[in-house]
């Protein structure tokens, strides 16, 4: 029953609503038919909801247990098979309380019913159905449904119902499935129906008594109740080719190369005996599975059946790699000893002609109600892969695997005699007793055998014929019910003298233990027999032969009237020591001496050198050649020649080697790469023809050096000076030798600044303009005057201008460039700084920077280069001169030129403007241009021009000129008025008088 609301459009597994844990009802879906209507009675939920004011019904369908199959129903989108809800109601005007929902008692849901009154099962054709008594129930309606429809029985009408028990009046059909449910009635008011329960009538197939205290029951999927798949054998195979694929619905493949080259397939099957109510007082006697071939074997195959130990295998979930999804086997394909027993239950051979096969699967751990599993593993000949395909339980009924379980009333097997002893010549008759669970004796035969580790034979009647001595184990089995008994076998009667060998070879220093014995007819050694030993030379103490003389000796071995001659070849004694001659004198390196040696036994007898075994020569100071016995001296010193033979002999000969002829003189310099500040120590060595070294002192006069100074001695000392590769030579006893030493600069003591390849003195000064650039390089110098380029840190210093960009980003390296921007009356200082872990050095140069060449002439006044003024006004000229970096240049060098643009007249007015503090006074009316100009150092005229328009100034005087000398009243006359400004410029003005 569903508790929380849900939306069918959005609900998922993860958002499923919560439901009541109480089951309302149930119905069983059969294996067949696969389609059709399925009904659930929801009366109890409907009555409960209505009684509580809830007019809705919500339910969840959930499987019972963990079935291995799925089922789908049509939903409300299907027009023909959409779900239907049928509501039946009565008018309960009297308010009668509906009875409760009955609970079915017997049989259990899904039960298969048998008549178990005898050990040979039969169908239970008239079972009795029962349920609980329901409060307020005045009657019951029992519904029985099968493939032919439904039959309802009412307790107030039908005699089949007696209280809460229903008994069929007619026999039910064996193998058919029936469903039933019960509804309680209170007067005319019905209660909810019980859950629907299903049962079937068992139909044993070929269940038989075999007449020998064994019964056989045959299991085959669907052979009794097809609609429920009863009985059921679980089977599948696993394959390494499709290692992650489950084959639970496929035919059964077993063999090699079954899923491709170098693949293997194994068959697994299981049977739950408890699906049949076999008599629990019985025991498993034996079991076998019958398999029918679907596709014949492709070659000879041995099929070995092993008991499955693991419970993790499932028909629908297991693969070659995993027992279930995400759970791998410890070893792919299952592990012997962990997942299945190592020892096979049985092995059966098949080939391409095999159409079906029986495999023995019985073992002593099988239980009457147990769930057992087996794995079948194929073995094929090397280089001849083969596989076979059997029908599985998913095929037609006649072709499906069939398991025959044989059970018996035999409970134990006992064997006598117990713990007996016999000799190898005497057989023993064993007998057996079979007993049932109550101790009653059963007269059936057993199968006699010996365990694999035992010897002898035993026949079908239990007569044991011994062979080898020791404890032997007898086994008697009635099917898989077995018992074992031990018997101790002792030797039989002595019949034959034997020895392990009749020929042997030893040395005179050895003894030989004679191995002679007497055996019975089976070869078992018989102790306590007296054996005699008679030698032709030497002696025998006990069984040990002690030789005297070399040669072939005979020991006669005797027992009773039998004798055996043992021939013993005695050879010389063991080598004991070596003697040598030669190589006694002192040997010069590079020369040889001759060595001879002989081998002797403990008595001083000379032996063949080969008797001492191979000799390992351990030689000091030289090389020994065994083939000609020569020792070649190489290294000066005192040594030994050691002889160690594989026979264990050891001998040493002292050898003294002195210096040989001189071959060369060696000068070994303490270093061939030094600085000018360092010394080189020179060790001198005399080397002979074999490389032996002798330290010698070279006189002062025998040294020749290309630079520096040398002091003779051992070692001699050379004081390096100048850089470069220097050769130091020496002579000794007519031998010359030399060594080359690479000298590099020493520790820096001084920094030297270089400009244009000229080394600058300390605190040098340099004059330049802002238009100039200078490259300064640096050299390092050591105490010996060696100079070289080095890297330093560069820094420009100034009281005002400290921007290091004037060094063009070359602030570290062997050179820098100074591109000044600002001229200054104060000196710039360029500083080079060298710094390492031991020393800091500096060098400086002071630089005077003057302004550069004139680049621009500008006028600060006037601001506008177009001027309109009167003759009464003036223009102030304030020129500004700059170089390319904007440095100000003295403006006193500026010249001024005026051009009357109306007349083209040009005049130099430099002194006029300079004397008037830069002011030009306008005077004559007109148009002018005044140019301020300077000629640069490069000879270019650089200028700035101001255009000036000069108009009349203010009139300071006025002249009137009248055209008429006289005038009449009322006439008008023109007067010409002329004004004059302060600079004498005149200009007309008009005026009119009216009198």
Short mmCIF file of C-alpha atoms in Angstrom, two decimals, residues 609-885:
data_model
loop_
_atom_site.label_atom_id
_atom_site.label_comp_id
_atom_site.label_asym_id
_atom_site.label_seq_id
_atom_site.Cartn_x
_atom_site.Cartn_y
_atom_site.Cartn_z
CA UNK A 609 98.81 -35.92 -12.97
CA UNK A 610 95.23 -36.43 -14.08
CA UNK A 611 94.60 -38.34 -10.84
CA UNK A 612 94.94 -35.13 -8.93
CA UNK A 613 92.18 -33.59 -10.98
CA UNK A 614 92.30 -30.30 -12.76
CA UNK A 615 94.71 -27.74 -11.30
CA UNK A 616 93.69 -24.17 -10.64
CA UNK A 617 96.77 -21.96 -10.81
CA UNK A 618 96.72 -18.85 -8.72
CA UNK A 619 99.73 -16.81 -9.76
CA UNK A 620 100.96 -13.52 -8.35
CA UNK A 621 103.00 -10.98 -10.27
CA UNK A 622 102.79 -12.68 -13.64
CA UNK A 623 101.16 -15.23 -15.91
CA UNK A 624 101.63 -18.99 -15.75
CA UNK A 625 101.04 -21.13 -18.84
CA UNK A 626 100.21 -24.67 -17.75
CA UNK A 627 100.65 -26.18 -21.21
CA UNK A 628 104.43 -25.46 -21.30
CA UNK A 629 105.12 -24.78 -17.62
CA UNK A 630 106.43 -21.22 -18.12
CA UNK A 631 106.00 -18.33 -15.71
CA UNK A 632 106.12 -14.88 -17.28
CA UNK A 633 107.07 -12.19 -14.70
CA UNK A 634 105.07 -8.97 -14.87
CA UNK A 635 104.67 -7.13 -11.57
CA UNK A 636 107.48 -6.26 -9.14
CA UNK A 637 107.12 -7.85 -5.73
CA UNK A 638 107.19 -11.11 -3.75
CA UNK A 639 104.52 -13.59 -4.79
CA UNK A 640 103.62 -17.27 -4.77
CA UNK A 641 102.52 -19.71 -7.41
CA UNK A 642 99.59 -21.54 -5.87
CA UNK A 643 98.44 -24.95 -7.12
CA UNK A 644 94.96 -26.03 -6.05
CA UNK A 645 93.57 -29.19 -7.59
CA UNK A 646 90.01 -30.31 -7.87
CA UNK A 647 91.14 -33.27 -5.75
CA UNK A 648 91.74 -30.89 -2.85
CA UNK A 649 95.54 -30.66 -3.07
CA UNK A 650 97.29 -27.38 -2.29
CA UNK A 651 100.88 -26.26 -2.95
CA UNK A 652 102.72 -22.91 -2.91
CA UNK A 653 106.02 -21.84 -4.54
CA UNK A 654 107.54 -18.41 -3.60
CA UNK A 655 108.47 -16.07 -6.49
CA UNK A 656 110.42 -12.75 -6.42
CA UNK A 657 110.02 -10.30 -9.35
CA UNK A 658 112.22 -7.20 -9.77
CA UNK A 659 112.06 -4.21 -12.20
CA UNK A 660 112.66 -4.94 -15.86
CA UNK A 661 114.03 -2.80 -18.69
CA UNK A 662 112.84 0.83 -18.67
CA UNK A 663 110.19 1.59 -21.27
CA UNK A 664 109.08 5.16 -20.54
CA UNK A 665 109.21 8.15 -18.22
CA UNK A 666 105.94 9.47 -16.77
CA UNK A 667 105.30 12.98 -15.55
CA UNK A 668 102.15 13.12 -13.44
CA UNK A 669 100.88 16.66 -12.90
CA UNK A 670 98.76 17.37 -9.86
CA UNK A 671 96.52 19.26 -12.25
CA UNK A 672 96.60 20.03 -15.96
CA UNK A 673 94.19 22.91 -15.57
CA UNK A 674 95.30 25.65 -13.15
CA UNK A 675 95.07 29.36 -12.64
CA UNK A 676 98.04 31.71 -12.86
CA UNK A 677 97.96 31.94 -9.03
CA UNK A 678 98.51 28.22 -8.50
CA UNK A 679 101.38 25.72 -8.35
CA UNK A 680 101.61 22.38 -10.14
CA UNK A 681 103.28 19.43 -8.40
CA UNK A 682 105.02 17.04 -10.81
CA UNK A 683 105.60 13.42 -9.80
CA UNK A 684 108.08 11.61 -12.05
CA UNK A 685 108.01 7.83 -12.47
CA UNK A 686 110.19 5.31 -14.29
CA UNK A 687 108.03 2.63 -16.02
CA UNK A 688 109.49 -0.66 -17.21
CA UNK A 689 108.36 -2.83 -20.11
CA UNK A 690 105.67 -4.45 -17.94
CA UNK A 691 104.35 -1.21 -16.55
CA UNK A 692 106.02 -1.46 -13.17
CA UNK A 693 106.48 1.98 -11.71
CA UNK A 694 109.47 3.43 -9.82
CA UNK A 695 109.47 6.96 -8.41
CA UNK A 696 112.60 8.98 -9.53
CA UNK A 697 113.93 12.51 -8.96
CA UNK A 698 114.67 14.59 -12.10
CA UNK A 699 117.64 16.98 -11.68
CA UNK A 700 116.99 20.71 -12.12
CA UNK A 701 119.00 20.83 -15.30
CA UNK A 702 116.88 18.08 -16.89
CA UNK A 703 113.72 20.20 -16.72
CA UNK A 704 112.56 22.46 -19.56
CA UNK A 705 109.59 24.80 -19.08
CA UNK A 706 108.06 27.28 -21.55
CA UNK A 707 106.89 29.71 -18.89
CA UNK A 708 107.01 30.26 -15.17
CA UNK A 709 109.60 28.65 -12.88
CA UNK A 710 110.26 25.09 -11.67
CA UNK A 711 111.91 23.69 -8.56
CA UNK A 712 113.38 20.15 -8.80
CA UNK A 713 112.37 17.51 -6.27
CA UNK A 714 109.91 14.70 -5.77
CA UNK A 715 107.60 16.09 -6.56
CA UNK A 716 108.98 19.00 -8.60
CA UNK A 717 107.05 22.28 -8.22
CA UNK A 718 106.14 24.56 -11.16
CA UNK A 719 104.90 28.11 -10.55
CA UNK A 720 102.46 29.13 -13.32
CA UNK A 721 102.39 32.68 -14.66
CA UNK A 722 100.92 33.48 -18.07
CA UNK A 723 97.69 32.15 -19.51
CA UNK A 724 97.77 29.54 -22.24
CA UNK A 725 98.91 25.96 -22.79
CA UNK A 726 102.37 25.42 -21.29
CA UNK A 727 104.65 22.46 -21.95
CA UNK A 728 106.81 21.04 -19.12
CA UNK A 729 109.49 18.56 -20.28
CA UNK A 730 111.97 16.31 -18.48
CA UNK A 731 114.55 13.63 -19.35
CA UNK A 732 115.78 10.60 -17.36
CA UNK A 733 118.16 7.86 -18.45
CA UNK A 734 117.78 8.98 -22.03
CA UNK A 735 113.97 8.92 -21.88
CA UNK A 736 112.04 12.10 -22.66
CA UNK A 737 108.56 13.00 -21.44
CA UNK A 738 106.44 16.09 -21.24
CA UNK A 739 103.12 17.26 -19.93
CA UNK A 740 100.86 20.11 -21.06
CA UNK A 741 99.20 22.35 -18.52
CA UNK A 742 96.38 24.74 -19.37
CA UNK A 743 96.84 27.97 -17.42
CA UNK A 744 93.90 30.27 -16.94
CA UNK A 745 93.69 33.63 -15.27
CA UNK A 746 94.11 33.92 -11.54
CA UNK A 747 91.98 35.71 -9.00
CA UNK A 748 90.83 39.15 -10.15
CA UNK A 749 92.77 41.96 -8.48
CA UNK A 750 91.91 44.94 -10.70
CA UNK A 751 89.12 46.13 -13.01
CA UNK A 752 90.13 48.16 -16.10
CA UNK A 753 87.61 50.21 -18.08
CA UNK A 754 88.18 50.39 -21.85
CA UNK A 755 86.83 52.98 -24.28
CA UNK A 756 87.55 52.59 -27.99
CA UNK A 757 90.18 49.92 -27.17
CA UNK A 758 91.96 52.37 -24.86
CA UNK A 759 92.40 51.33 -21.27
CA UNK A 760 91.30 54.14 -19.01
CA UNK A 761 93.30 55.13 -15.97
CA UNK A 762 91.70 54.96 -12.56
CA UNK A 763 89.28 57.90 -11.98
CA UNK A 764 89.45 58.95 -15.65
CA UNK A 765 87.16 61.66 -17.03
CA UNK A 766 85.22 61.77 -20.30
CA UNK A 767 83.58 64.76 -22.04
CA UNK A 768 80.56 64.29 -24.31
CA UNK A 769 77.27 65.86 -25.35
CA UNK A 770 73.78 64.47 -25.15
CA UNK A 771 74.09 63.67 -28.85
CA UNK A 772 76.94 61.30 -28.18
CA UNK A 773 76.94 57.66 -27.13
CA UNK A 774 79.87 55.82 -25.67
CA UNK A 775 80.54 52.07 -25.28
CA UNK A 776 82.55 51.15 -22.20
CA UNK A 777 84.04 47.66 -21.80
CA UNK A 778 85.68 46.10 -18.79
CA UNK A 779 88.68 43.85 -18.35
CA UNK A 780 89.76 41.90 -15.31
CA UNK A 781 93.43 41.55 -14.37
CA UNK A 782 95.09 39.14 -11.97
CA UNK A 783 98.26 39.58 -9.95
CA UNK A 784 100.38 38.22 -12.83
CA UNK A 785 99.06 40.82 -15.27
CA UNK A 786 96.75 38.45 -17.17
CA UNK A 787 93.80 40.31 -18.58
CA UNK A 788 90.44 39.02 -19.73
CA UNK A 789 86.88 40.04 -20.27
CA UNK A 790 84.53 39.57 -17.35
CA UNK A 791 80.96 40.45 -16.40
CA UNK A 792 80.26 43.25 -13.97
CA UNK A 793 77.30 45.20 -12.67
CA UNK A 794 77.05 48.67 -14.31
CA UNK A 795 75.53 51.67 -12.57
CA UNK A 796 75.28 55.35 -13.57
CA UNK A 797 75.39 57.82 -10.70
CA UNK A 798 74.36 61.49 -10.68
CA UNK A 799 73.15 63.98 -8.12
CA UNK A 800 69.93 64.52 -10.09
CA UNK A 801 69.59 62.05 -12.95
CA UNK A 802 69.62 58.39 -11.78
CA UNK A 803 67.51 56.68 -14.46
CA UNK A 804 69.53 53.57 -15.43
CA UNK A 805 67.81 53.31 -18.82
CA UNK A 806 70.60 55.53 -20.21
CA UNK A 807 72.67 52.30 -20.07
CA UNK A 808 70.35 50.72 -22.67
CA UNK A 809 69.38 47.90 -20.26
CA UNK A 810 73.01 46.75 -20.17
CA UNK A 811 73.35 46.85 -16.42
CA UNK A 812 75.23 43.52 -16.26
CA UNK A 813 77.79 42.13 -18.63
CA UNK A 814 81.23 42.73 -20.07
CA UNK A 815 80.23 46.06 -21.61
CA UNK A 816 77.63 48.79 -21.44
CA UNK A 817 76.52 51.77 -23.49
CA UNK A 818 75.94 55.27 -22.07
CA UNK A 819 73.41 57.33 -24.03
CA UNK A 820 72.93 60.52 -21.96
CA UNK A 821 69.70 62.45 -22.14
CA UNK A 822 70.19 65.35 -19.78
CA UNK A 823 73.09 67.77 -19.96
CA UNK A 824 74.46 68.76 -16.59
CA UNK A 825 77.12 70.91 -15.05
CA UNK A 826 77.60 68.07 -12.57
CA UNK A 827 79.65 65.05 -13.61
CA UNK A 828 77.99 61.66 -14.18
CA UNK A 829 79.85 58.70 -12.61
CA UNK A 830 79.77 55.28 -14.35
CA UNK A 831 80.59 52.52 -11.86
CA UNK A 832 81.55 48.92 -12.72
CA UNK A 833 81.25 46.45 -9.81
CA UNK A 834 82.58 42.88 -9.78
CA UNK A 835 81.35 40.63 -7.01
CA UNK A 836 81.90 36.96 -6.21
CA UNK A 837 81.97 34.85 -3.06
CA UNK A 838 85.45 36.12 -2.12
CA UNK A 839 85.95 39.65 -3.41
CA UNK A 840 84.23 42.86 -4.49
CA UNK A 841 86.02 45.22 -6.94
CA UNK A 842 84.96 48.55 -8.43
CA UNK A 843 86.15 50.91 -11.15
CA UNK A 844 84.67 54.29 -12.13
CA UNK A 845 84.88 56.97 -14.80
CA UNK A 846 83.49 60.50 -14.50
CA UNK A 847 81.61 61.80 -17.53
CA UNK A 848 80.81 65.42 -18.35
CA UNK A 849 77.68 65.76 -20.48
CA UNK A 850 77.06 69.03 -22.35
CA UNK A 851 74.06 69.93 -24.44
CA UNK A 852 73.81 68.51 -27.90
CA UNK A 853 73.46 70.21 -31.26
CA UNK A 854 70.59 72.65 -31.80
CA UNK A 855 67.51 70.89 -33.06
CA UNK A 856 64.67 73.30 -32.43
CA UNK A 857 64.00 77.04 -32.16
CA UNK A 858 60.68 77.89 -30.53
CA UNK A 859 59.12 81.14 -29.34
CA UNK A 860 57.70 81.27 -25.88
CA UNK A 861 56.50 84.82 -26.77
CA UNK A 862 54.53 85.62 -28.75
CA UNK A 863 52.33 82.65 -28.15
CA UNK A 864 50.45 83.18 -31.46
CA UNK A 865 52.53 83.33 -34.64
CA UNK A 866 49.83 85.46 -36.36
CA UNK A 867 49.80 88.95 -34.82
CA UNK A 868 47.59 91.99 -35.63
CA UNK A 869 48.66 95.16 -33.81
CA UNK A 870 48.62 98.93 -34.24
CA UNK A 871 51.63 101.06 -34.82
CA UNK A 872 51.35 102.11 -31.21
CA UNK A 873 51.95 98.53 -30.00
CA UNK A 874 54.96 96.14 -29.77
CA UNK A 875 55.70 92.38 -29.85
CA UNK A 876 57.87 90.61 -27.23
CA UNK A 877 60.19 87.89 -28.58
CA UNK A 878 61.26 85.21 -26.04
CA UNK A 879 63.03 82.43 -28.00
CA UNK A 880 63.78 78.92 -26.58
CA UNK A 881 66.51 76.72 -28.12
CA UNK A 882 66.73 72.96 -27.42
CA UNK A 883 68.81 70.04 -28.52
CA UNK A 884 67.45 66.58 -29.54
CA UNK A 885 66.88 65.57 -25.89
#
